[in-house]
Amino acid sequence: MQKQEKIVKMFDDIAKTYDVANRVLSMGVDISWRKYACKKVLDNFTHQNINIVDVACGTGDMMGMWQSTAQKQNVSINSLTGIDPSSGMMEVGKQKFPNFTFIQAYANDTTLSDACADILSISYGIRNVVERQKALIEFNRVLKMGGYVVVLEFTKRQQSGFLSKIRDFYLQKILPKIGGFISKNKEAYEYLPSSIQDFLDAKSFCDELKETGFEIIECKGFSMEISTLFIAKKIKETK
Ligand SMILES: C[S@@+](CC[C@H](N)C(=O)[O-])C[C@H]1O[C@@H](n2cnc3c(N)ncnc32)[C@H](O)[C@@H]1O
């Protein structure tokens, strides 16, 4: 099995316990990170009718956050589409959100048409995308000019310091134990810290976004830089 297929199978295997593990491991704080991201971007679309695509949508939590935040901010959503290659994760999402559209596809080949989206988000997903550069080119293709790509991700730390050591201790020692206990799949939760190590630091990921036609609007770390939010605007075509 190829690396990308193995990653997707791992998410299929942990799909049923994913939401519980997520809430416990982030102590619910991920909700505030998601809310901040949605609110910040939707501020640009008040009274508009927009299309949102959520890539690596998993069990649909980011889609739910887009919907509830849009309602509060007087933004009307014309379409809200989730993309994910894991049928197991999307099955859970469909049960939670029966009215949303889910498409089984990879980030680098979403099957969507050119310039169809005003916003494209990917939360805790880009780290799992093996063909990341192709995916960023695909995001550029799917977004309208001036549209926003919104990425939440665990990035590799840029500096070493006391807080970074605490963060690494939590990610490497505590998280795999708790996640493994909840999901009964320790391997999947050992993959998380190793996938963060294999990913980029925030600055390098900003550089990749810039190279694929995006202008960085915001790059913000949350909770001891455990999670980073990237908001970037499409300013040129990469095709
Ligand atoms: C950590 S989960 C995040 C789910 C959801 N976005 C959230 O915030 O809870 C990562 C998701 O990425 C998906 N994924 C893995 N490889 C992918 C790829 N190449 N393209 C798109 N999604 C992918 C997995 O199936 C999984 O649902």
Short mmCIF file of N, CA and C in Angstrom, two decimals, residues 45 47-51 70 74-79:
data_model
loop_
_atom_site.label_atom_id
_atom_site.label_comp_id
_atom_site.label_asym_id
_atom_site.label_seq_id
_atom_site.Cartn_x
_atom_site.Cartn_y
_atom_site.Cartn_z
N PHE A 45 -17.32 38.88 3.80
CA PHE A 45 -18.40 38.48 2.90
C PHE A 45 -19.80 38.84 3.42
N HIS A 47 -23.41 39.93 3.91
CA HIS A 47 -24.53 40.11 2.97
C HIS A 47 -24.24 39.52 1.59
N GLN A 48 -23.25 38.67 1.47
CA GLN A 48 -23.01 38.03 0.16
C GLN A 48 -23.49 36.58 0.20
N ASN A 49 -23.62 35.99 -0.98
CA ASN A 49 -24.05 34.61 -1.14
C ASN A 49 -22.83 33.83 -1.66
N ILE A 50 -22.28 32.96 -0.84
CA ILE A 50 -20.95 32.41 -1.20
C ILE A 50 -20.90 30.88 -1.25
N ASN A 51 -19.85 30.39 -1.93
CA ASN A 51 -19.61 28.94 -2.00
C ASN A 51 -18.37 28.60 -1.18
N ALA A 70 -21.58 31.68 9.68
CA ALA A 70 -22.19 32.45 8.58
C ALA A 70 -23.57 32.96 9.00
N ASN A 74 -24.57 37.14 9.03
CA ASN A 74 -25.36 37.57 7.86
C ASN A 74 -24.68 37.26 6.54
N VAL A 75 -24.08 36.09 6.47
CA VAL A 75 -23.52 35.64 5.19
C VAL A 75 -24.38 34.46 4.76
N SER A 76 -24.81 34.49 3.50
CA SER A 76 -25.63 33.37 3.07
C SER A 76 -24.75 32.37 2.29
N ILE A 77 -24.92 31.10 2.62
CA ILE A 77 -24.09 30.07 1.97
C ILE A 77 -24.89 29.43 0.84
N ASN A 78 -24.37 29.59 -0.37
CA ASN A 78 -25.02 29.00 -1.54
C ASN A 78 -24.69 27.51 -1.60
N SER A 79 -23.42 27.15 -1.38
CA SER A 79 -23.05 25.73 -1.32
C SER A 79 -21.92 25.53 -0.31
#
